[in-house]
Coordinates of C-alpha atoms in Angstrom, one line a residue:
M1 CA 6.5 -6.3 -63.5
R2 CA 8.7 -8.4 -61.5
R3 CA 10.9 -11.1 -62.9
I4 CA 10.2 -13.4 -60.0
I5 CA 12.0 -16.6 -60.7
P6 CA 11.5 -18.3 -57.3
A7 CA 7.7 -17.8 -57.4
R8 CA 7.0 -20.3 -60.2
G9 CA 4.6 -23.0 -59.0
R10 CA 4.8 -22.0 -55.4
G11 CA 1.2 -21.0 -54.9
T12 CA -0.1 -24.1 -56.6
A13 CA 2.1 -26.4 -54.6
L14 CA 1.1 -24.9 -51.3
V15 CA -2.6 -25.2 -52.1
A16 CA -2.2 -28.8 -53.2
A17 CA -0.3 -29.7 -50.0
G18 CA -2.9 -27.9 -47.9
L19 CA -5.7 -29.9 -49.6
L20 CA -3.8 -33.2 -49.0
A21 CA -3.4 -32.3 -45.3
A22 CA -7.0 -31.4 -45.0
A23 CA -7.9 -34.7 -46.5
G24 CA -5.8 -36.5 -43.9
V25 CA -3.1 -37.6 -46.5
S26 CA 0.4 -37.0 -45.4
A27 CA 3.4 -36.6 -47.7
P28 CA 6.2 -39.1 -47.5
S29 CA 9.0 -38.6 -45.0
V30 CA 11.7 -36.1 -46.0
A31 CA 14.5 -38.5 -45.2
A32 CA 12.8 -41.5 -46.8
A33 CA 15.3 -43.4 -48.9
V34 CA 14.7 -44.4 -52.5
P35 CA 12.8 -47.7 -52.5
D36 CA 14.6 -50.9 -53.3
G37 CA 14.5 -51.5 -57.0
A38 CA 13.8 -47.9 -57.9
S39 CA 15.0 -46.9 -61.3
A40 CA 18.0 -44.8 -61.9
V41 CA 15.7 -42.0 -63.2
T42 CA 13.8 -42.1 -59.9
S43 CA 17.1 -42.0 -57.9
A44 CA 18.4 -39.1 -60.0
A45 CA 15.1 -37.2 -59.5
A46 CA 15.5 -37.6 -55.7
Q47 CA 19.1 -36.2 -55.6
R48 CA 18.2 -32.8 -54.3
Q49 CA 16.0 -34.4 -51.6
H50 CA 19.1 -36.2 -50.3
Q51 CA 21.2 -33.1 -50.6
F52 CA 18.9 -31.3 -48.2
A53 CA 19.0 -34.3 -45.8
A54 CA 22.8 -34.5 -45.9
A55 CA 23.3 -30.8 -45.3
A56 CA 20.8 -30.7 -42.5
A57 CA 22.6 -33.6 -40.8
E58 CA 26.0 -32.1 -41.3
Y59 CA 25.1 -28.7 -39.7
R60 CA 22.5 -30.1 -37.2
V61 CA 19.6 -28.1 -38.7
P62 CA 16.1 -29.8 -38.6
V63 CA 15.7 -31.0 -42.1
A64 CA 12.1 -29.7 -42.2
V65 CA 13.2 -26.2 -41.3
L66 CA 15.9 -26.3 -44.0
L67 CA 13.4 -27.4 -46.6
A68 CA 10.8 -24.9 -45.6
V69 CA 13.3 -22.0 -45.7
A70 CA 14.6 -23.1 -49.1
Y71 CA 11.1 -23.4 -50.4
Q72 CA 10.4 -19.8 -49.5
Q73 CA 13.7 -18.7 -51.0
S74 CA 13.6 -20.5 -54.4
A75 CA 10.8 -23.1 -54.5
W76 CA 13.9 -25.5 -54.4
E77 CA 15.0 -24.4 -57.9
A78 CA 18.8 -24.4 -58.7
H79 CA 18.7 -21.9 -61.6
Q80 CA 21.6 -23.8 -63.2
G81 CA 24.2 -21.4 -61.8
R82 CA 22.3 -18.2 -62.9
Y83 CA 21.3 -15.6 -60.4
S84 CA 17.7 -14.9 -59.8
A85 CA 15.9 -11.6 -60.4
D86 CA 17.2 -10.3 -57.1
G87 CA 20.8 -11.5 -57.1
G88 CA 20.4 -14.8 -55.4
Y89 CA 22.0 -18.1 -56.3
G90 CA 20.8 -21.7 -56.0
P91 CA 18.1 -23.4 -53.9
M92 CA 19.0 -21.4 -50.8
H93 CA 19.0 -18.1 -52.7
L94 CA 22.4 -17.0 -51.4
T95 CA 23.0 -13.5 -52.5
D96 CA 26.1 -12.0 -54.2
V97 CA 24.9 -8.7 -55.7
T98 CA 27.2 -6.7 -57.9
P99 CA 27.1 -3.1 -59.0
A100 CA 26.3 -4.2 -62.5
M101 CA 23.1 -5.9 -61.2
L102 CA 22.0 -2.7 -59.5
A103 CA 22.8 -0.6 -62.6
G104 CA 20.0 -2.4 -64.4
G105 CA 17.0 -4.2 -62.9
D106 CA 14.5 -2.4 -60.8
T107 CA 17.2 -0.1 -59.2
G108 CA 18.0 1.4 -62.6
A109 CA 21.1 3.1 -61.2
A110 CA 23.3 3.2 -64.3
G111 CA 25.8 6.0 -64.0
R112 CA 25.6 6.5 -60.2
A113 CA 28.9 6.9 -58.4
D114 CA 27.6 5.1 -55.3
L115 CA 26.8 1.8 -56.9
A116 CA 29.7 0.0 -55.3
K117 CA 28.8 1.3 -51.9
T118 CA 25.1 0.3 -52.3
A119 CA 26.1 -3.1 -53.5
A120 CA 28.3 -3.7 -50.5
A121 CA 25.4 -4.1 -48.0
P122 CA 25.9 -7.3 -45.9
A123 CA 22.4 -8.6 -46.7
L124 CA 23.4 -8.7 -50.4
H125 CA 26.4 -11.0 -49.8
T126 CA 25.2 -14.0 -47.8
L127 CA 26.9 -16.3 -50.3
G128 CA 30.3 -14.9 -49.2
K129 CA 29.5 -15.6 -45.5
A130 CA 28.3 -19.1 -46.4
A131 CA 31.5 -19.8 -48.3
R132 CA 33.5 -18.9 -45.2
L133 CA 31.4 -21.0 -42.9
T134 CA 31.7 -24.1 -45.2
G135 CA 35.2 -23.6 -46.5
L136 CA 33.9 -24.1 -50.0
P137 CA 34.8 -21.7 -52.9
A138 CA 32.2 -19.1 -53.7
R139 CA 32.0 -20.4 -57.3
A140 CA 30.8 -23.8 -56.0
L141 CA 28.0 -22.1 -54.0
R142 CA 26.9 -20.3 -57.2
T143 CA 26.9 -23.3 -59.5
D144 CA 26.6 -26.5 -57.4
P145 CA 23.2 -27.1 -55.8
A146 CA 24.6 -29.4 -53.2
A147 CA 27.2 -26.9 -52.2
N148 CA 24.6 -24.1 -52.2
I149 CA 22.4 -26.1 -49.8
R150 CA 25.3 -26.8 -47.5
G151 CA 26.0 -23.1 -47.5
G152 CA 22.4 -22.3 -46.6
A153 CA 22.4 -24.9 -43.8
A154 CA 25.7 -23.5 -42.4
L155 CA 24.3 -19.9 -42.5
L156 CA 21.1 -20.9 -40.8
A157 CA 23.0 -22.8 -38.1
S158 CA 25.2 -19.8 -37.5
Y159 CA 22.1 -17.6 -36.9
Q160 CA 20.7 -20.2 -34.5
K161 CA 23.9 -20.2 -32.5
E162 CA 24.0 -16.4 -32.3
S163 CA 20.3 -16.1 -31.3
A164 CA 19.7 -19.2 -29.1
G165 CA 23.2 -20.5 -28.2
E166 CA 22.4 -24.1 -29.2
L167 CA 21.3 -26.2 -32.2
S168 CA 18.0 -27.6 -31.1
P169 CA 16.4 -30.6 -32.9
D170 CA 13.0 -28.9 -32.3
P171 CA 11.8 -27.0 -35.4
G172 CA 9.9 -24.6 -33.2
A173 CA 13.2 -23.4 -31.6
W174 CA 14.5 -22.0 -34.9
Y175 CA 12.0 -19.1 -35.3
E176 CA 14.4 -16.2 -34.8
A177 CA 17.2 -17.8 -36.9
V178 CA 14.6 -18.2 -39.7
A179 CA 13.6 -14.6 -39.3
R180 CA 17.3 -13.6 -39.7
F181 CA 17.6 -15.6 -42.8
S182 CA 15.1 -13.3 -44.4
G183 CA 17.8 -10.6 -44.5
S184 CA 15.4 -8.0 -43.3
T185 CA 16.4 -5.6 -40.5
E186 CA 12.8 -4.6 -39.8
R187 CA 11.0 -6.6 -37.1
R188 CA 7.6 -6.9 -38.8
A189 CA 9.1 -8.0 -42.1
A190 CA 11.4 -10.5 -40.6
A191 CA 8.6 -12.0 -38.5
A192 CA 6.3 -12.1 -41.6
Y193 CA 8.9 -14.1 -43.4
A194 CA 9.3 -16.5 -40.5
D195 CA 5.5 -16.9 -40.3
R196 CA 5.4 -18.0 -43.9
V197 CA 8.2 -20.5 -43.3
Y198 CA 6.3 -22.0 -40.4
T199 CA 3.0 -22.1 -42.4
T200 CA 4.9 -24.1 -45.0
L201 CA 6.1 -26.4 -42.1
R202 CA 2.5 -27.0 -40.9
K203 CA 1.1 -27.6 -44.3
G204 CA 3.9 -29.5 -46.1
V205 CA 4.6 -29.2 -49.7
S206 CA 5.8 -31.3 -52.7
R207 CA 6.8 -30.3 -56.2
T208 CA 9.0 -31.1 -59.1
T209 CA 11.5 -28.4 -60.0
D210 CA 12.2 -27.1 -63.5
D211 CA 15.2 -29.4 -63.7
G212 CA 13.2 -32.5 -62.8
Q213 CA 14.0 -32.8 -59.1
R214 CA 11.1 -34.2 -56.9
V215 CA 11.3 -32.7 -53.4
T216 CA 8.9 -33.3 -50.6
L217 CA 8.5 -31.7 -47.2
R218 CA 6.3 -33.7 -44.9
A219 CA 3.8 -31.6 -42.8
V220 CA 4.9 -30.9 -39.3
P221 CA 1.6 -30.8 -37.4
D222 CA 2.6 -28.4 -34.6
P223 CA 6.0 -26.8 -35.0
R224 CA 5.3 -24.5 -32.0
P225 CA 7.5 -21.5 -32.8
A226 CA 8.9 -20.3 -29.5
G227 CA 7.6 -16.9 -28.8
S228 CA 6.6 -16.3 -32.4
R229 CA 6.9 -12.6 -33.4
S230 CA 8.1 -11.6 -29.9
A231 CA 11.2 -13.8 -30.5
V232 CA 12.4 -11.5 -33.2
R233 CA 14.1 -9.0 -31.0
K234 CA 17.9 -9.6 -30.8
S235 CA 19.0 -9.1 -34.4
V236 CA 16.6 -6.8 -36.1
T237 CA 15.5 -3.3 -35.7
V238 CA 12.3 -2.5 -33.9
Q239 CA 10.4 -0.4 -36.4
D240 CA 6.7 -0.4 -36.9
T241 CA 5.1 1.7 -39.7
T242 CA 1.5 2.7 -40.1
A243 CA 0.1 2.0 -43.6
E244 CA -0.6 5.2 -45.6
C245 CA -3.9 4.4 -47.3
P246 CA -7.3 5.9 -47.6
V247 CA -9.9 4.6 -45.2
T248 CA -11.9 3.2 -48.1
V249 CA -9.4 0.3 -48.7
S250 CA -8.2 -2.6 -46.6
C251 CA -4.5 -1.9 -46.0
T252 CA -1.7 -3.3 -44.0
F253 CA 2.0 -2.6 -43.8
V254 CA 4.8 -5.2 -44.3
A255 CA 8.2 -3.8 -44.8
A256 CA 10.3 -4.6 -47.9
S257 CA 13.9 -5.4 -47.5
P258 CA 15.8 -2.2 -46.8
S259 CA 18.2 -3.0 -49.6
N260 CA 15.3 -2.8 -52.1
G261 CA 14.9 1.0 -51.7
Q262 CA 16.5 3.9 -49.9
V263 CA 15.4 5.8 -46.8
S264 CA 14.6 9.4 -47.6
D265 CA 12.3 12.3 -46.6
R266 CA 10.3 13.1 -49.7
P267 CA 9.0 15.7 -50.4
A268 CA 10.2 17.6 -47.3
N269 CA 13.8 17.2 -48.3
G270 CA 13.2 18.8 -51.8
I271 CA 12.7 15.6 -53.8
R272 CA 9.5 16.1 -55.6
I273 CA 6.9 13.3 -56.0
D274 CA 5.3 13.9 -59.4
S275 CA 4.1 10.6 -60.7
I276 CA 2.6 7.2 -59.9
V277 CA 3.7 4.1 -61.8
I278 CA 1.3 1.2 -62.3
H279 CA 2.9 -2.3 -62.5
D280 CA 1.8 -5.9 -62.5
T281 CA 3.6 -8.6 -60.4
E282 CA 3.8 -11.5 -62.9
S283 CA 3.3 -13.6 -59.8
S284 CA 0.8 -14.2 -57.1
Y285 CA 0.1 -11.5 -54.4
E286 CA 1.9 -13.6 -51.8
S287 CA 5.0 -14.2 -53.9
A288 CA 5.3 -10.5 -54.7
I289 CA 5.3 -9.6 -51.0
N290 CA 7.8 -12.4 -50.3
I291 CA 10.2 -11.4 -53.1
F292 CA 10.1 -7.7 -52.0
Q293 CA 11.2 -8.8 -48.6
T294 CA 14.2 -10.6 -50.1
P295 CA 17.4 -8.5 -50.3
G296 CA 19.0 -7.6 -53.6
G297 CA 16.0 -6.9 -55.8
G298 CA 13.3 -4.4 -56.1
A299 CA 10.1 -3.4 -54.3
A300 CA 7.1 -1.2 -54.9
H301 CA 5.5 1.0 -52.4
Y302 CA 2.2 -0.9 -52.6
V303 CA 0.9 -4.3 -53.8
M304 CA -2.7 -4.8 -54.8
R305 CA -4.5 -8.2 -54.5
S306 CA -6.6 -9.3 -57.5
S307 CA -9.5 -11.0 -55.7
D308 CA -10.6 -8.2 -53.4
G309 CA -8.4 -5.2 -53.9
A310 CA -6.7 -5.6 -50.5
V311 CA -3.5 -3.6 -50.2
T312 CA -0.1 -4.3 -48.7
Q313 CA 2.2 -1.2 -48.3
M314 CA 5.8 -2.2 -48.3
V315 CA 7.8 1.1 -48.5
P316 CA 6.8 4.4 -46.9
T317 CA 6.0 7.0 -49.4
K318 CA 8.7 9.3 -48.1
D319 CA 11.3 6.7 -49.1
L320 CA 12.5 5.6 -52.5
A321 CA 11.4 2.2 -53.7
F322 CA 13.4 0.4 -56.5
H323 CA 10.4 -0.4 -58.8
A324 CA 10.7 1.4 -62.1
G325 CA 14.1 0.3 -63.5
N326 CA 15.2 4.0 -63.6
Y327 CA 16.7 5.7 -60.6
S328 CA 15.5 9.2 -61.6
T329 CA 12.0 7.8 -61.9
N330 CA 12.3 6.0 -58.6
M331 CA 13.3 9.3 -57.0
H332 CA 10.2 11.1 -58.1
S333 CA 7.5 8.4 -58.2
I334 CA 5.4 6.0 -56.1
G335 CA 5.1 2.4 -57.4
I336 CA 1.9 0.3 -57.2
E337 CA 2.1 -3.4 -58.1
H338 CA -1.0 -5.4 -59.1
E339 CA -1.3 -9.1 -58.8
G340 CA -1.6 -10.4 -62.3
Y341 CA 0.0 -11.7 -65.5
A342 CA 0.1 -9.5 -68.5
A343 CA 0.0 -12.4 -71.0
H344 CA -3.4 -13.5 -69.6
G345 CA -5.2 -10.5 -70.9
G346 CA -7.5 -8.7 -68.4
T347 CA -8.5 -11.7 -66.4
W348 CA -6.5 -10.8 -63.3
Y349 CA -7.3 -7.1 -63.3
T350 CA -10.6 -7.3 -61.4
E351 CA -13.0 -4.5 -60.8
A352 CA -12.2 -4.7 -57.1
Q353 CA -8.6 -4.2 -57.9
Y354 CA -9.3 -1.3 -60.3
E355 CA -11.5 0.5 -57.7
A356 CA -9.2 0.0 -54.8
T357 CA -6.2 1.3 -56.8
A358 CA -8.3 4.3 -57.9
E359 CA -9.0 5.1 -54.3
L360 CA -5.4 4.8 -53.4
V361 CA -4.2 6.9 -56.4
K362 CA -6.7 9.6 -55.6
Y363 CA -5.5 9.7 -52.0
L364 CA -1.8 9.8 -53.0
A365 CA -2.4 12.4 -55.7
A366 CA -4.2 14.7 -53.3
R367 CA -1.4 14.3 -50.7
F368 CA 1.4 15.1 -53.1
G369 CA -0.2 17.4 -55.7
I370 CA 0.1 14.9 -58.5
P371 CA -2.2 15.7 -61.5
L372 CA -4.7 12.9 -62.4
D373 CA -3.8 12.4 -66.0
R374 CA -1.9 9.9 -68.1
Q375 CA 1.1 12.2 -68.2
H376 CA 1.6 11.7 -64.4
I377 CA -0.1 8.3 -63.9
L378 CA 2.2 6.0 -65.9
G379 CA 2.6 2.3 -66.7
H380 CA 5.9 0.6 -66.1
D381 CA 6.0 0.3 -69.9
N382 CA 6.0 4.1 -70.2
V383 CA 9.1 4.7 -68.1
A384 CA 12.3 5.8 -69.9
G385 CA 15.3 3.5 -70.1
P386 CA 18.1 5.1 -68.0
S387 CA 20.9 4.3 -70.5
T388 CA 21.4 3.2 -74.1
K389 CA 22.1 -0.4 -73.3
L390 CA 19.2 -0.8 -70.9
V391 CA 16.4 0.6 -73.1
S392 CA 15.6 -2.6 -74.9
G393 CA 15.3 -4.6 -71.6
M394 CA 12.8 -2.2 -69.9
H395 CA 9.6 -3.9 -68.6
W396 CA 6.4 -3.9 -70.6
D397 CA 3.8 -4.2 -67.8
P398 CA 1.0 -3.8 -67.0
G399 CA 0.5 -4.7 -70.6
P400 CA -2.1 -4.1 -73.3
A401 CA -5.0 -5.4 -71.2
W402 CA -4.8 -2.8 -68.5
D403 CA -7.9 -0.7 -69.2
W404 CA -6.5 2.8 -68.9
E405 CA -9.6 4.6 -70.0
H406 CA -11.8 2.8 -67.4
F407 CA -9.2 3.5 -64.8
M408 CA -9.0 7.2 -65.5
R409 CA -12.8 7.4 -65.3
L410 CA -12.6 5.8 -61.8
L411 CA -10.1 8.5 -60.9
G412 CA -12.7 11.1 -62.0
A413 CA -10.3 12.2 -64.8
P414 CA -11.6 10.8 -68.1
V415 CA -10.5 12.3 -71.4
T416 CA -13.3 14.7 -72.3
G417 CA -14.4 16.0 -75.7
R418 CA -15.6 14.4 -78.9
H419 CA -13.5 11.9 -80.9
G420 CA -11.7 13.6 -83.8
V421 CA -8.4 14.9 -85.1
G422 CA -7.2 18.4 -85.8
P423 CA -4.8 19.7 -88.5
V424 CA -1.1 19.1 -88.7
G425 CA 0.6 20.6 -85.7
S426 CA -2.4 20.0 -83.4
V427 CA -2.3 17.5 -80.6
V428 CA -4.4 14.3 -80.2
T429 CA -5.0 12.1 -77.2
I430 CA -5.1 8.4 -78.0
T431 CA -8.6 7.2 -77.0
P432 CA -9.5 4.0 -78.8
G433 CA -11.8 2.6 -76.1
F434 CA -11.1 -0.8 -74.7
D435 CA -13.8 -3.4 -75.4
R436 CA -14.4 -2.1 -78.9
N437 CA -10.7 -1.9 -79.6
Q438 CA -9.9 -5.5 -80.6
Q439 CA -6.3 -6.1 -81.4
T440 CA -4.3 -9.3 -81.9
V441 CA -1.0 -9.9 -80.1
Q442 CA 1.4 -12.9 -80.2
V443 CA 2.0 -14.5 -76.9
C444 CA 5.0 -16.9 -76.5
P445 CA 6.0 -19.1 -73.6
S446 CA 8.7 -16.7 -72.4
D447 CA 6.0 -14.0 -72.0
D448 CA 4.0 -16.2 -69.5
P449 CA 5.7 -17.2 -66.3
T450 CA 2.8 -19.4 -65.3
G451 CA 3.7 -22.0 -67.9
A452 CA 0.2 -22.0 -69.3
T453 CA 1.5 -20.9 -72.8
T454 CA 3.3 -23.8 -74.4
E455 CA 3.8 -22.3 -77.9
C456 CA 3.6 -18.9 -79.6
T457 CA -0.1 -18.1 -80.2
E458 CA -1.9 -15.2 -81.8
R459 CA -4.5 -13.9 -79.4
P460 CA -7.2 -11.4 -80.3
G461 CA -8.8 -9.4 -77.5
P462 CA -9.6 -5.9 -76.2
A463 CA -6.6 -3.7 -75.9
N464 CA -5.5 -0.3 -74.7
F465 CA -3.3 0.7 -77.8
V466 CA -3.3 1.3 -81.5
Y467 CA -0.7 -0.2 -83.8
L468 CA 1.7 2.2 -85.6
R469 CA 2.8 1.6 -89.2
T470 CA 5.5 3.1 -91.5
A471 CA 2.9 4.1 -94.1
P472 CA -0.8 4.8 -94.2
Q473 CA -2.0 1.3 -95.2
A474 CA -2.9 -1.8 -93.4
D475 CA -0.2 -4.0 -95.0
A476 CA 2.6 -1.5 -94.2
P477 CA 5.3 -2.8 -91.8
L478 CA 4.8 -2.0 -88.1
F479 CA 7.2 0.6 -86.9
G480 CA 10.3 -0.9 -85.3
D481 CA 11.7 0.8 -82.3
Q482 CA 15.4 1.6 -82.7
A483 CA 16.3 -0.1 -79.5
L484 CA 14.3 -3.2 -80.1
H485 CA 14.5 -3.7 -83.9
P486 CA 17.4 -1.5 -85.3
G487 CA 16.8 -1.1 -89.0
A488 CA 13.9 -3.6 -89.0
A489 CA 10.1 -3.7 -88.7
G490 CA 8.3 -4.1 -85.4
T491 CA 6.2 -7.1 -84.5
D492 CA 2.8 -7.9 -82.9
R493 CA 4.5 -9.7 -80.0
I494 CA 2.8 -8.8 -76.7
N495 CA 6.1 -7.5 -75.2
D496 CA 7.0 -5.3 -78.3
W497 CA 6.0 -1.9 -76.9
G498 CA 7.8 -0.1 -79.7
S499 CA 5.1 -0.2 -82.3
T500 CA 2.1 1.0 -80.2
A501 CA 0.6 4.2 -78.9
Q502 CA -1.4 3.8 -75.7
A503 CA -4.6 5.2 -74.4
G504 CA -4.2 8.6 -72.8
Q505 CA -0.9 9.4 -74.4
Q506 CA -0.6 12.6 -76.4
Y507 CA 1.2 13.2 -79.7
V508 CA 1.5 16.0 -82.3
V509 CA -0.3 15.4 -85.6
A510 CA 2.2 15.1 -88.5
G511 CA -0.1 14.3 -91.3
Q512 CA -3.5 12.9 -92.5
E513 CA -4.3 10.6 -95.5
G514 CA -7.7 9.1 -95.8
D515 CA -8.6 7.1 -92.7
W516 CA -5.0 7.3 -91.5
T517 CA -3.4 9.8 -89.1
A518 CA 0.3 10.4 -88.7
I519 CA 2.1 11.5 -85.5
W520 CA 5.7 12.3 -84.6
F521 CA 7.0 9.3 -82.7
S522 CA 10.5 8.2 -81.7
G523 CA 12.1 10.5 -84.2
S524 CA 9.9 9.3 -87.1
K525 CA 6.6 9.9 -88.8
V526 CA 4.3 6.9 -88.1
W527 CA 0.7 6.2 -89.1
F528 CA -2.3 4.6 -87.4
H529 CA -5.8 3.8 -88.6
N530 CA -8.1 6.5 -87.4
P531 CA -11.3 6.7 -89.6
D532 CA -13.2 9.9 -88.7
G533 CA -10.9 10.3 -85.7
C534 CA -12.5 7.3 -83.9
N535 CA -9.3 6.5 -82.0
T536 CA -8.4 10.0 -80.9
T537 CA -9.7 13.1 -79.1
R538 CA -8.3 16.5 -79.9
A539 CA -6.3 18.2 -77.1
E540 CA -5.9 21.9 -76.7
G541 CA -3.7 24.0 -74.5
V542 CA -1.0 21.3 -74.4
T543 CA 2.7 22.3 -74.1
V544 CA 4.7 21.2 -77.1
V545 CA 8.5 21.3 -77.6
R546 CA 10.7 21.2 -80.7
A547 CA 14.4 21.6 -81.5
S548 CA 15.4 25.2 -81.1
G549 CA 17.9 25.0 -84.0
D550 CA 18.6 22.9 -87.1
A551 CA 20.5 20.1 -85.2
P552 CA 18.8 17.1 -83.7
V553 CA 18.2 17.3 -80.0
P554 CA 19.8 14.6 -77.7
V555 CA 17.3 12.5 -75.7
Y556 CA 18.1 11.3 -72.2
G557 CA 16.7 8.6 -69.8
S558 CA 17.8 10.3 -66.5
S559 CA 18.0 13.8 -65.1
Y560 CA 21.3 14.1 -63.1
P561 CA 23.1 17.4 -62.5
D562 CA 26.4 18.1 -64.4
A563 CA 29.5 16.7 -62.7
S564 CA 30.7 20.2 -61.9
E565 CA 27.6 20.9 -59.9
Y566 CA 28.2 18.2 -57.3
P567 CA 29.8 19.4 -54.0
S568 CA 33.3 18.2 -53.2
G569 CA 33.4 14.8 -51.6
L570 CA 30.2 13.5 -53.3
G571 CA 30.7 11.3 -56.3
A572 CA 28.9 12.6 -59.4
S573 CA 26.4 10.5 -61.2
T574 CA 26.9 10.5 -65.0
Q575 CA 24.5 10.3 -67.9
A576 CA 24.8 10.3 -71.7
P577 CA 22.2 10.7 -74.5
L578 CA 20.3 7.6 -75.5
A579 CA 22.2 6.7 -78.6
Q580 CA 19.1 5.3 -80.4
Y581 CA 17.1 8.4 -80.1
T582 CA 17.0 12.2 -81.0
V583 CA 14.4 14.8 -81.7
P584 CA 15.1 15.8 -85.3
A585 CA 14.6 19.4 -86.4
G586 CA 11.0 20.0 -87.6
Q587 CA 9.4 17.4 -85.3
A588 CA 7.4 18.3 -82.2
Y589 CA 6.6 16.3 -79.0
V590 CA 4.2 16.9 -76.1
A591 CA 5.8 17.9 -72.8
T592 CA 4.2 15.7 -70.2
Q593 CA 5.4 17.9 -67.3
P594 CA 6.8 21.4 -66.8
P595 CA 10.6 21.6 -67.0
A596 CA 12.2 20.4 -63.7
V597 CA 15.6 21.0 -62.3
T598 CA 18.1 18.2 -62.5
D599 CA 18.7 16.5 -59.2
D600 CA 20.4 13.6 -57.3
Y601 CA 20.2 12.0 -53.9
F602 CA 22.8 10.5 -51.5
P603 CA 21.0 8.3 -48.9
S604 CA 24.1 7.9 -46.7
S605 CA 24.0 11.6 -45.8
G606 CA 20.5 12.5 -46.9
R607 CA 22.0 15.1 -49.2
V608 CA 19.9 16.3 -52.2
V609 CA 22.0 17.9 -55.0
L610 CA 20.2 20.3 -57.3
G611 CA 21.6 21.2 -60.7
G612 CA 21.4 24.5 -62.5
K613 CA 19.7 23.2 -65.7
K614 CA 16.1 22.0 -66.3
M615 CA 14.8 19.2 -68.4
Y616 CA 11.4 18.5 -70.0
T617 CA 9.8 15.1 -69.8
V618 CA 8.3 14.4 -73.2
Q619 CA 6.1 11.7 -74.7
Y620 CA 8.8 10.5 -77.1
N621 CA 7.4 7.1 -78.1
H622 CA 5.5 4.5 -76.1
R623 CA 7.8 5.7 -73.3
V624 CA 8.6 9.1 -72.0
A625 CA 12.1 10.6 -72.3
L626 CA 13.9 13.8 -71.2
V627 CA 15.4 16.7 -73.1
Y628 CA 17.3 19.7 -71.8
A629 CA 15.1 22.8 -71.8
G630 CA 17.9 24.8 -73.3
D631 CA 17.8 22.6 -76.4
V632 CA 14.2 23.1 -77.3
T633 CA 11.6 25.8 -77.7
E634 CA 8.1 25.6 -76.1
T635 CA 4.9 26.3 -78.0
T636 CA 1.2 25.6 -77.4
A637 CA -0.9 23.2 -79.3
A638 CA -3.7 25.6 -79.5
D639 CA -1.7 27.5 -82.1
P640 CA -1.3 24.9 -84.9
E641 CA 1.0 27.0 -87.1
R642 CA 3.5 27.6 -84.2
A643 CA 3.2 24.0 -82.8
G644 CA 3.5 22.2 -86.1

């Protein structure tokens, strides 16, 4: 799930502008003054329009070009001095990315010694260059929309001077400068960004921003970009990549911003690829592609379109993509984004999208030896938080309406066996079905970036989870995850992943009482309604781990080597146990993967560092977590007395 602030309203506005143009109706001139007698409210609402016109005149940038670039960057939003999801400020999305931003977010690089170096990339600091060009303080460019627009105009003009030597009044002459504004150093990605800007120029667009500013770009009938893609040659790297997809899907390659991942050589360099993470975009398909090309944020390896299952690959599989919010997970996984909104139920997850994703996942699993099961095909909501303070903010997509059981059947890997539950110490797989598993969730406006949800509403519908309670009765409180609700009950809020167990996940049975089954979950004994085992399938031959002594076992969110295991000259990444969680003595948890050696990666040199210890990945709660192999003992669920 991407927190794509600039995407709000963009698709709708473009469509509307396109329809107006098709009907022969043109938008008003960009430079049009407020009519005589206009109210003060109307004048105030046109303030940003005039700020664009003034900045364009000051730096001799065609105002239509400046407006079109800003529209692609932010949809003309100011964000009230806050930075967007990918470290950009203001209408021109001027970047000023800090190590703290990269520690969280999609990078999930908490504890890494190279954070400052990663954050120092020039593409992540266009705000600083704009401040130098304008002579304005950086603080003003962060907080004042007018200053920010002036900074963007100055930056765009500087690119034009460097590429063409002159500031032309012809919008078509600015193609290469626009491509450079994308921040991408890859030719195809920079050209794709410029193409979108020129499409906006041709169609025109008008919208009202979240802070009430009415901004209009009049359609430019024929901007005639000089040389088009061939013009992008002087300032970006010539790099064309062939899409890695099965022949059964429609697939193209558009490179993400290099800052939104790291070049690597997986798995040839020793970095294993052992999992695939399913996301949703929380935006349109086009907006997701756009934001992944914007420096400073995240990117997935693939983006899947809802309507027809078309695929855009954005990061080669050999490279790391910043998609999961956890650097260790990013090292070892491939991320697949799906056009859709989790708060809208399953309406965006079309059969075409499911089937195309299944074909892609089967192709990737065969290439990299990834088992086709829910222990290796994860949702973003199943990924561990990398540090104590980041656990509560981890994303919850693709949400309760992604039909995991249907998807696993498409992969040819359904859960087999009859519904039921074994004795204490045995293992069950959560299999509640989907259409028949009707659950109610509360959806609030902050859960729905489309703006369609105007107040918190209880919504029943098919779901991929069962609710977990503190006692075997329907009126018992929902279990409250320690990171989300310390000392308090859980909720039925759609984003509250802490009180749910999801289809395909496996847990050790901790008790049975009437129609209720208990499992070990997040260090506690929790209960879910399971009459006659209708929501579970018994699993056998599953690896289970438990504390090897009487002390609780620390739980981790990352898997870095010890500091002493790093070669001299390489900064050591650090990790600490997740303070909220432990595996208490007497409890047991399913190991989702064999124990793997701790490791780390240094993209500047291509060096992979392997530690001397191994860690298990376990199904700890709704998310996976890690424990050191030396702290636990391994048993098999087929032997209930030993496993329990």
